[in-house]
XYZ file of C-alpha atoms in Angstrom:
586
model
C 87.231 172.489 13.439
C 86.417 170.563 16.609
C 85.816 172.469 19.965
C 87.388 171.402 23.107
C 85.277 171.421 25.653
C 86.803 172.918 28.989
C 87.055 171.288 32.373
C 84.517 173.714 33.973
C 81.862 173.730 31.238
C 81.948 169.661 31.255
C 81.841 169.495 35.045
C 79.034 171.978 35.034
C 76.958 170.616 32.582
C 77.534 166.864 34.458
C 76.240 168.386 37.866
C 73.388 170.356 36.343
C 71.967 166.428 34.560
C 72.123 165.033 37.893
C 70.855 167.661 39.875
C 67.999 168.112 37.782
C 67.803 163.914 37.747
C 67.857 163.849 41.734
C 65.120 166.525 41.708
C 62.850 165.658 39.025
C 62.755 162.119 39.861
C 61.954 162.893 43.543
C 58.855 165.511 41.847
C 57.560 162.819 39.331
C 57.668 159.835 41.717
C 56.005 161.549 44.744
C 55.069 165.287 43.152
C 55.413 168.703 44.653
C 53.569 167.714 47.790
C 55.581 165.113 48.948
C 56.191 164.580 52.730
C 59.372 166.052 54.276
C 61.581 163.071 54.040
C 61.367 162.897 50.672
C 63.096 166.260 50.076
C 65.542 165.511 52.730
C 66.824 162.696 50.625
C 66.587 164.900 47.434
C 68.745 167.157 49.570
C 71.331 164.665 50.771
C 71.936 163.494 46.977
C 72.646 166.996 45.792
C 75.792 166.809 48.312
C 77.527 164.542 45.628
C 77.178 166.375 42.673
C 78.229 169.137 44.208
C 81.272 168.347 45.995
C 81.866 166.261 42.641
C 81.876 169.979 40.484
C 83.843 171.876 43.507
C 86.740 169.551 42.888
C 86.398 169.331 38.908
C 86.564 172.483 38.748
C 89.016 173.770 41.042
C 91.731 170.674 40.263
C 90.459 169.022 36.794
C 93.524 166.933 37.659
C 92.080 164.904 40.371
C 90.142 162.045 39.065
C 87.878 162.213 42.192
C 85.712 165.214 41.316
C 84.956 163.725 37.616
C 84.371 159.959 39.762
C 81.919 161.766 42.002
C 80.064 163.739 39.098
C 80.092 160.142 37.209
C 78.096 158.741 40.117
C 76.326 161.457 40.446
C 75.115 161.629 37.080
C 73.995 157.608 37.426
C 72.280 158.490 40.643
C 70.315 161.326 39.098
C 69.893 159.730 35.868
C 68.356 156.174 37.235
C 66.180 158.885 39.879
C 64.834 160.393 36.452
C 63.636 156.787 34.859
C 62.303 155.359 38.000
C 60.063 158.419 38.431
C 59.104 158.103 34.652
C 57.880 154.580 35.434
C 56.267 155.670 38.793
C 54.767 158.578 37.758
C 52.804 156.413 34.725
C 52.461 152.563 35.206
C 50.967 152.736 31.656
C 53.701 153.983 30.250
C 54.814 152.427 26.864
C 56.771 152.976 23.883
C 59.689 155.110 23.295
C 59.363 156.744 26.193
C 58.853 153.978 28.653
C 62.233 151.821 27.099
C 64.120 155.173 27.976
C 62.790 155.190 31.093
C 63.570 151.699 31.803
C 67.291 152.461 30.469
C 68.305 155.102 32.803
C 66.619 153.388 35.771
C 68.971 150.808 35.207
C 71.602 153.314 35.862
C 70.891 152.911 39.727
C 73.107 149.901 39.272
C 76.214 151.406 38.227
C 75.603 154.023 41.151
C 75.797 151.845 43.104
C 79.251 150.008 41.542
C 80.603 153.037 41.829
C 79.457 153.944 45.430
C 80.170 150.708 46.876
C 84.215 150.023 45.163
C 85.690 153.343 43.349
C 84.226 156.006 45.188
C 86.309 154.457 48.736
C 88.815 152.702 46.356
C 90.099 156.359 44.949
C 89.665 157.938 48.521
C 90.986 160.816 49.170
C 94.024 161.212 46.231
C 91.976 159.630 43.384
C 94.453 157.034 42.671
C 94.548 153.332 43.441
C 96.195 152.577 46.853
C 98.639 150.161 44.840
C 99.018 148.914 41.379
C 97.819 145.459 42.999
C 94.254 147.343 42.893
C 94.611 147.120 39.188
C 93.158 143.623 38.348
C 90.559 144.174 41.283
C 89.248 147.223 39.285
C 88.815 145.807 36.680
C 86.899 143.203 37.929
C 84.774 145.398 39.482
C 83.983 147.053 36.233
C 83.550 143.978 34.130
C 80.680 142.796 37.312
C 79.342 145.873 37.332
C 78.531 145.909 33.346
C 77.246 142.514 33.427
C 75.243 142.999 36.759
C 73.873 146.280 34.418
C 73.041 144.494 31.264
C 71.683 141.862 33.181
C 69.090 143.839 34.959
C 68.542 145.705 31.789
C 67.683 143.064 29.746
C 65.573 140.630 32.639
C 62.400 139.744 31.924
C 59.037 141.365 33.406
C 58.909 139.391 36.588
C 61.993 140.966 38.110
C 60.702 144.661 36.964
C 57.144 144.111 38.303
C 57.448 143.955 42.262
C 58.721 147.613 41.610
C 57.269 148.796 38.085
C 54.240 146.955 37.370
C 54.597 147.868 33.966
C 57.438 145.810 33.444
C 60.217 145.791 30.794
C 59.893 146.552 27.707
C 63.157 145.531 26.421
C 63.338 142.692 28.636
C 63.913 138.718 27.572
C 61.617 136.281 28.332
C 62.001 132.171 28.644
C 65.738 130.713 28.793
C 67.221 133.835 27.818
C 65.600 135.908 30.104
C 66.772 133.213 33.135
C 69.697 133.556 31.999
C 70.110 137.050 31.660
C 69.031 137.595 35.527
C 71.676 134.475 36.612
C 74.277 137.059 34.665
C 72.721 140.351 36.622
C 72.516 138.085 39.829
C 76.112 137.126 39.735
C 77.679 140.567 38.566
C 76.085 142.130 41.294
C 77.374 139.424 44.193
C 80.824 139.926 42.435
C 80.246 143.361 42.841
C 79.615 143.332 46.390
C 82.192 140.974 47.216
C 84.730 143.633 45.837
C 83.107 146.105 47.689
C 83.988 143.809 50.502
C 87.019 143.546 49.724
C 87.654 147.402 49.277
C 86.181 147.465 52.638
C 89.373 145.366 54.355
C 91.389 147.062 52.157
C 90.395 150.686 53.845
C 90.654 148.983 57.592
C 94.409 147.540 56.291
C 95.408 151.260 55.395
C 93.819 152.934 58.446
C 95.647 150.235 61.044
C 99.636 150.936 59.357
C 98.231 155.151 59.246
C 99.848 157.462 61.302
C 97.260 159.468 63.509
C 95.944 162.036 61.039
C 95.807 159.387 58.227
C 93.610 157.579 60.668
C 90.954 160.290 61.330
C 90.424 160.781 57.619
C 90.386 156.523 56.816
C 87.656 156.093 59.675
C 84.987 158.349 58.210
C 85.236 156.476 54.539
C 85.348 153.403 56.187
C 82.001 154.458 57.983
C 80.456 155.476 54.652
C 81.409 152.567 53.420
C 79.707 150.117 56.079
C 76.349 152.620 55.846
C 76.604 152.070 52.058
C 76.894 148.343 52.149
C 74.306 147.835 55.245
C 71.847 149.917 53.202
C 71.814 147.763 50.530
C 71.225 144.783 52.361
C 68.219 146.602 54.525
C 66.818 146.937 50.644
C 67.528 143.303 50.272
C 65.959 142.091 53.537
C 62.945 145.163 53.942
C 62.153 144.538 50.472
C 60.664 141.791 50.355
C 58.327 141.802 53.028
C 57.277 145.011 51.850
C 58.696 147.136 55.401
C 58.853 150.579 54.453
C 60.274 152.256 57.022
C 63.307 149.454 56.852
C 63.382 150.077 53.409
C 62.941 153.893 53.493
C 66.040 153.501 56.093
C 68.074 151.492 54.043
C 67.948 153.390 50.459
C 68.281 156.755 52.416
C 71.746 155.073 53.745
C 72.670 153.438 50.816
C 72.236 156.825 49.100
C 73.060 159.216 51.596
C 76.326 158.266 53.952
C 79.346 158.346 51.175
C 78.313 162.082 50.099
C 77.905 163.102 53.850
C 81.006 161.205 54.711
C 83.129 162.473 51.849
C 81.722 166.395 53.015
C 82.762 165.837 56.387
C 85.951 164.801 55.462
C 86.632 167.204 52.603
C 85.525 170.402 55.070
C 86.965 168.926 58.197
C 90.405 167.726 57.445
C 90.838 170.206 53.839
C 91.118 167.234 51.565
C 91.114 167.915 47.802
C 92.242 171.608 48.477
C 88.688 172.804 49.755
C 88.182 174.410 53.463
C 85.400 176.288 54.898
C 85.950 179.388 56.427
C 83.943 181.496 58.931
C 84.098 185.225 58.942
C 81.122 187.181 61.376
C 78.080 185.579 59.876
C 78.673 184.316 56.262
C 80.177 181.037 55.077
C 82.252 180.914 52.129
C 84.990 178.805 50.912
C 88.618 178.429 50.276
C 90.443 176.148 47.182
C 93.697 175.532 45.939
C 95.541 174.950 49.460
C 98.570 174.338 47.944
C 100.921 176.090 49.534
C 102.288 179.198 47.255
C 106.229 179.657 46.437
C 106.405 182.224 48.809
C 104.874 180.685 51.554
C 107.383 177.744 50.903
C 110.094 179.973 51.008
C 108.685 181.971 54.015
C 108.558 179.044 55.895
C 111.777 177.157 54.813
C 113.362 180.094 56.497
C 113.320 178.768 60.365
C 114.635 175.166 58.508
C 117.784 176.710 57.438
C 118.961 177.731 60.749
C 119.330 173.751 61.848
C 121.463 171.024 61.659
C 122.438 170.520 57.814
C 121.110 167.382 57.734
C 117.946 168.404 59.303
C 117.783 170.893 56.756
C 118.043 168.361 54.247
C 115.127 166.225 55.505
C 113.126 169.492 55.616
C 113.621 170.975 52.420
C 113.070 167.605 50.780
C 109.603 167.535 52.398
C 108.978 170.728 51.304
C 109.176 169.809 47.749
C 107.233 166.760 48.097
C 104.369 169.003 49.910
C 104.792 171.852 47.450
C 104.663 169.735 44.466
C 102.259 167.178 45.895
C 104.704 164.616 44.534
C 104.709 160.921 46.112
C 108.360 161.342 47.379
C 110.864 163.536 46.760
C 114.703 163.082 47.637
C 118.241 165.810 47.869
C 121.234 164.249 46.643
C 124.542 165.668 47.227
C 127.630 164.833 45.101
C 129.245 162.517 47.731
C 126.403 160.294 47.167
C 124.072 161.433 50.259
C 120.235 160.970 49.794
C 117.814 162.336 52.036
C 114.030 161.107 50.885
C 110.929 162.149 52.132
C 107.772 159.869 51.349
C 107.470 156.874 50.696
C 110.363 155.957 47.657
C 108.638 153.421 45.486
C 108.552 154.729 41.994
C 110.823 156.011 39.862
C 112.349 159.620 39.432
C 109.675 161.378 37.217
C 112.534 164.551 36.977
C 115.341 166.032 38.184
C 116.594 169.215 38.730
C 120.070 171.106 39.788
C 120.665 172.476 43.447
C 123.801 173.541 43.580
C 126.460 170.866 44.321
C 123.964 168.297 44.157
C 120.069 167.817 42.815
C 116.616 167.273 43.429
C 114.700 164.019 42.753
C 111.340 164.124 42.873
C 108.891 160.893 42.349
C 105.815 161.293 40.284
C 103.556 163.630 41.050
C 100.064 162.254 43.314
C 97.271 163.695 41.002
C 97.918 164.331 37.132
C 101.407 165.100 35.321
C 103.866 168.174 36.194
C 102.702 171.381 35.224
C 104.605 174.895 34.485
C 103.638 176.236 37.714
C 104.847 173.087 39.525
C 108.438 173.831 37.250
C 108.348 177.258 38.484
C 107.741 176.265 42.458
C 110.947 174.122 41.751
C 112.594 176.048 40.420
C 112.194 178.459 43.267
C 113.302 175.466 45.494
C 116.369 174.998 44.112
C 117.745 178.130 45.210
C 117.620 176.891 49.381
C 118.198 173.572 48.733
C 121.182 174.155 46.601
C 122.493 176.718 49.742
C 121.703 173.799 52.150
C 123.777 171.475 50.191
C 126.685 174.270 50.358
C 126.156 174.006 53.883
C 126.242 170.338 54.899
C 129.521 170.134 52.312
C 130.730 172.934 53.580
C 130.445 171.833 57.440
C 131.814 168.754 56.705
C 134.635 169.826 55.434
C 135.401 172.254 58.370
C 134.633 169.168 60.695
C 137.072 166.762 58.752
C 139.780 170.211 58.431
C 139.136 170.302 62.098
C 139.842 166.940 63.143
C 142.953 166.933 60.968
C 144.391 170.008 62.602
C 143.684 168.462 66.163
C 145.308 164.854 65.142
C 148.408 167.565 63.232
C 148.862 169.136 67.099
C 148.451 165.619 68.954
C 151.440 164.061 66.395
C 153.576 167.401 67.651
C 152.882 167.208 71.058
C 153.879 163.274 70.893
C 156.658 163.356 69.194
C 158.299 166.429 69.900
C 157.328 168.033 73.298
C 156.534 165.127 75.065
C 159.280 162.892 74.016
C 161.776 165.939 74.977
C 160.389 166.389 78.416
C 160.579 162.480 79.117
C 164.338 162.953 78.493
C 164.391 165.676 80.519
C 162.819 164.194 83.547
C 165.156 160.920 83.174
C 167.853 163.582 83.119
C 166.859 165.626 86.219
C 166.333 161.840 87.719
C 169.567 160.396 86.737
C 171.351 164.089 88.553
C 169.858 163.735 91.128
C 170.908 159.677 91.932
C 174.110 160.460 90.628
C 174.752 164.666 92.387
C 174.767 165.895 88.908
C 178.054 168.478 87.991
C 177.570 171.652 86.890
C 177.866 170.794 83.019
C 174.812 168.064 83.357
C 173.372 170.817 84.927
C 173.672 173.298 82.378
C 173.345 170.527 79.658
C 169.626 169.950 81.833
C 169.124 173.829 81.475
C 169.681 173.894 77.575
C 167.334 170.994 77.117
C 164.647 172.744 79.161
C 164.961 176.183 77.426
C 164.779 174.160 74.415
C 161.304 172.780 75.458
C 160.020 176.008 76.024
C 161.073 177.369 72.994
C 159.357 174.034 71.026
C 156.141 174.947 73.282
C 155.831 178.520 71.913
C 156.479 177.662 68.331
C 153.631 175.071 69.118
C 151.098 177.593 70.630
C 152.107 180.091 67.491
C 151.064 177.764 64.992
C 147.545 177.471 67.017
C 147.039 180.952 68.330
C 149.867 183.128 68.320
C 150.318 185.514 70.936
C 151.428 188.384 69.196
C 148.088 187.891 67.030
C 146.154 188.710 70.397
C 148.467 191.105 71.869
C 149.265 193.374 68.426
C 146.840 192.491 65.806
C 146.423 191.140 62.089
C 149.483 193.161 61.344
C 151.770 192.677 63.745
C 151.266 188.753 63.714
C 151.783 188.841 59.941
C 155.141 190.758 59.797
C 156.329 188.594 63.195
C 155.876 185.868 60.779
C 157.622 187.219 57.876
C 160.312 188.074 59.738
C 162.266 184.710 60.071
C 161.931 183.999 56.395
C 164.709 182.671 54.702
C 163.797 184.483 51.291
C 163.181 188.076 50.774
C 159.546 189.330 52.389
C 157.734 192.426 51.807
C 154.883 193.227 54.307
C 152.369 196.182 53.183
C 149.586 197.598 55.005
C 146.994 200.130 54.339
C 147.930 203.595 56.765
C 145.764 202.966 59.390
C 145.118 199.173 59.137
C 148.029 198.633 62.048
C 146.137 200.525 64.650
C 142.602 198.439 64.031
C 141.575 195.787 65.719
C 139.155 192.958 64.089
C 137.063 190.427 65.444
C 139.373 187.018 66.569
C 138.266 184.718 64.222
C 138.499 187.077 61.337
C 141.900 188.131 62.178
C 143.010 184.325 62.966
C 141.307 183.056 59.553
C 143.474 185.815 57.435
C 146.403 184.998 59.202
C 146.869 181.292 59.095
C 146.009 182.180 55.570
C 149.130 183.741 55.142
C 150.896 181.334 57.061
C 149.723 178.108 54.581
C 150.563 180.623 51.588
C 153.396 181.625 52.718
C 154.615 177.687 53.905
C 153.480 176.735 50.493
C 155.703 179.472 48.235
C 158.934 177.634 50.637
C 158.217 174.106 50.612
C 156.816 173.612 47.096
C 157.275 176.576 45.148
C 160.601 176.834 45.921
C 159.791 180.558 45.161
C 163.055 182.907 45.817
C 160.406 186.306 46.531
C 157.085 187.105 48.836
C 154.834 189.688 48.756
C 151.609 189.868 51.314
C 149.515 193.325 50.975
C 147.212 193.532 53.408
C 144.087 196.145 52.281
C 140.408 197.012 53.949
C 137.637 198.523 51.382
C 134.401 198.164 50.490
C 133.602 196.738 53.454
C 135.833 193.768 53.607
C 139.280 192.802 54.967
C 141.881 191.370 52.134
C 145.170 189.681 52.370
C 146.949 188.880 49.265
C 150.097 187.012 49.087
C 151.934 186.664 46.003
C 155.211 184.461 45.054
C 157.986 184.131 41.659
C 157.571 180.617 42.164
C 157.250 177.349 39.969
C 153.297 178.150 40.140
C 151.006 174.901 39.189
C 147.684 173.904 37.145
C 144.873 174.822 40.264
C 142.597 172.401 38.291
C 144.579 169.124 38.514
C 146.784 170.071 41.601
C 145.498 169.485 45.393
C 145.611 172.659 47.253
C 146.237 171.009 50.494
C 145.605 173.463 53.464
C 144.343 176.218 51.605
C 141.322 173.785 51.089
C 140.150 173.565 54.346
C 141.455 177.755 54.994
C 138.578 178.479 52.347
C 136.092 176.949 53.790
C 136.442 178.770 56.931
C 136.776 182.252 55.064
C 133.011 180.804 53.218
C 131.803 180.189 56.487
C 132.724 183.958 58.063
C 130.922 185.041 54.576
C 134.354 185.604 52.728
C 136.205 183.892 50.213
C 139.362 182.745 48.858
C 140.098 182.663 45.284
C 143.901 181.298 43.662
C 145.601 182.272 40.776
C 148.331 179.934 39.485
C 150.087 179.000 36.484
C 153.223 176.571 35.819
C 156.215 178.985 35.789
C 154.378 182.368 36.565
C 153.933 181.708 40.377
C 151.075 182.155 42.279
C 148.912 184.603 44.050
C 146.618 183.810 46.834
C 143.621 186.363 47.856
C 141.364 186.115 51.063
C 138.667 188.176 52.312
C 136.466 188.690 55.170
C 133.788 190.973 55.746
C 134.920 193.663 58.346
């Protein structure tokens, strides 16, 4: 049976080779007594290995901590063979061709260092697929700038090791082998280059925090490139202190820039915290479901389509997905992030969904099902809420342009006539019938006005209550109308736009059961219990199909009851008539 080795075991076991490389390399090359600097620089390499593990570890997801411990492992590694070969310039055999193998190693450190270490910064992901060919170049001149130092012949080994190579070629092939190194390495660097404009491109079109956490990698990245060419410029002439300078920066800025940034900004899910006088550290910064919810709360409370935008962000942030989007039936989108995948999944809110984009690290996980999942439940009530206040704004408009038609056609046309009529009596010394004729027309207006203020606010509903307004209403009814109240339920008052939402309730029920039911008996009940005020009106007529037929103004009647936390529900059938039920709480 093969064993699986875990994340944690494998990231342990690749920071404990490299920091026993770093250290034992630094001990055989210069031994216990070395001077100070010597352990500062051991020091300063132990930063990547370490960071490398912390993130492994704590999100095996994230290619970054494993690209770290990789480079890590080559520095310590290559630090382990060169101090073989220092230690013993006699060296031979066995030993000294494994030496000379994982000194080589130093030049895939640096590959790595100088292109994917800043080319995964900080999400450990390419920037764009475009990156694709360019890392793979890298890789193929990093191998051959490897194989070609590995295999050069003594004269490139012997400035440094004056033992030589072992394994190395000599004449034509040996010429050619360093050509090979010679150009895999300038291919290398020119990449590095490249990845260099590449981080400047990203930190000019960053917004301001973006900006601070481009600027330090784009520092490491100069100190890593400048050290190497101190090496190449210091080595020659045989300069140490240039050459100290430039290894120690060639070495040392990408882990100190990468724990400045991880510490200082909280990349990669790591912060420090301070508490009296110890130090100690905080992962997985992801924020939990609760803490999403908790602080959704506040969002709900705006504008619905502000609550859109926020929610949606709130997925991408709690899932750590590259966008995320809430669609509503109508077709409405609200993204946040940057849209340019596709949907990796979907999920239900309510009347609409939830898109999300593929995730910015790794694959979805159960826990990242469960946060959505947890999601859904606000962002399907925030899609209730923008359908439902659109509605109430269209139901609203439709009532004022109903009310502007009346006052047009009817009052206003009939109190033009009237003024030509008091006009023309008065040019003309009006008799008494134009007079009276002038009277009727007038009372007539007034009478139109009333009916026009009852069917926006009745006065009776102010005056006497949901009661009162209800049987006023019932009682001009040209079919037979039964009005029954609870004992009590005349003599209580109700807030105004509870008792105005139940009534013009009624009112559309009730101007329904006439104009298309063609029903021949009403019945409203009005009740109060458990809390909540009911009307329920009930007709013998034709009845309908609720699925297929429109409801017309009941539509927009149950939104408002939704919106004062009550409901409406209709129960219909063809040829058993129909019953209508409202509620508000009360």
């Amino acid at each position: 049976m093969t064993r699986v080795t875990s994340p944690t075991a494998l990231a342990g076991a690749m920071a404990a080779v490299a920091a026993a490389g770093i250290v034992a390399g630094g001990v055989l090359e210069a031994g216990f007594s070395a001077p100070p600097s010597m352990w500062v620089f051991v020091a300063v390499s132990l930063v990547a290995p370490t960071v490398g593990w912390l993130v492994a570890v704590r999100r095996p997801d994230n290619v970054y901590g494993w690209l770290l411990l990789a480079a890590a492992d080559c520095l310590g590694l290559g630090a382990f063979g060169a101090g073989l070969l220092l230690s013993d310039p006699t060296l031979g055999g066995p030993l000294a061709v494994v030496a000379t193998v994982l000194a080589s190693l130093f030049t895939v450190f640096y590959g790595l260092t100088w292109v994917f270490v800043p080319l995964f910064f900080p999400t450990g992901r390419l920037p764009s697929r475009r990156w694709r060919a360019g890392a793979w170049i890298a890789a193929m001149a990093i191998t051959v700038h490897w194989a070609g130092l590995l295999l050069s012949a003594d004269a490139v080994y012997e400035p440094v090791f004056s033992r030589g190579n072992p394994i190395g070629l000599g004449g034509t092939p040996g010429l050619l082998v360093a050509l090979a190194g010679a150009a895999g390495q300038a291919v290398t660097f020119l990449v590095a280059l490249t990845v260099l404009g590449s981080l400047v491109l990203r930190w000019w079109r960053a917004d301001a925090a973006g900006r601070r956490v481009l600027r330090w990698m784009i520092a490491g990245t100069m100190g890593t490139l400048g050290g190497f060419l101190l090496i190449a410029f210091f080595g020659p002439s045989g300069y140490e202190a240039g050459l100290g300078l430039g290894l120690f920066t060639s070495v040392a800025a990408l882990p100190i820039v990468i724990v400045t940034t991880v510490f200082r900004h909280q990349l990669l899910d790591i912060k420090v915290g301070i508490r009296g006088h110890r130090i100690f550290l905080v992962f997985d910064l992801r924020p939990t479901v609760d803490e999403l919810l908790t602080e959704l709360g506040p969002a709900l409370e705006t504008e619905p389509v502000e609550q859109l935008g926020r929610l949606a962000g709130a997925v991408q942030a709690g899932l750590e997905t590259r966008w995320a989007a809430v669609e509503l039936a109508d077709g409405t989108r609200v993204v946040a992030g940057e849209e340019d995948g596709e949907a990796a999944f979907t999920v239900p809110a309510g009347l609409g969904r939830i898109v999300c984009g593929p995730k910015v690290v790794g694959r979805l996980t159960s826990e990242d099902r469960r946060v959505l999942g947890a999601l859904a439940v606000p962002v399907g009530l925030a899609i209730q809420s923008v359908g439902l206040a659109a509605r109430l704004v269209n139901a609203q408009e439709a009532e004022r342009r109903r009310i502007e038609r009346n006052i047009h056609d009817g009052v206003q046309q009939q109190l033009v006539a009237l003024i030509a009529g008091l006009e023309l009596a008065r040019a003309t010394g009006g008799d008494a019938r134009t007079l009276t004729l002038l009277r009727e027309e007038a009372r007539q207006t007034l009478t139109d006005l009333r009916e026009l203020a009852a069917g926006i606010h009745p006065s009776v509903l102010s005056q006497g209550g949901l009661v009162e307004a209800v049987e006023e209403r019932c009682s001009r009814l040209p079919v037979a109308t039964t009005v029954t109240a609870e004992p009590g339920l005349r003599a209580r008052r109700f807030p105004d736009e509870i008792e105005g939402a139940l009534y013009f309730t009624v009112s559309e029920s009730i101007a329904n059961a006439l104009k298309h039911a063609r029903a021949s008996r009403i019945e409203v009940r009005l009740t109060q219990a458990e809390g909540r005020l009911q009307a329920v009106v009930s007709d013998d007529g034709r009845g309908f199909d609720p699925v297929t037929a429109d409801r017309g103004g009941l539509g927009a009647l149950a939104d408002r009851m939704n919106a004062l936390g009550g409901g409406l529900r209709l129960t219909s059938a063809p040829g058993e008539g129909t019953v209508v039920r409202a509620w508000a709480p009360a």
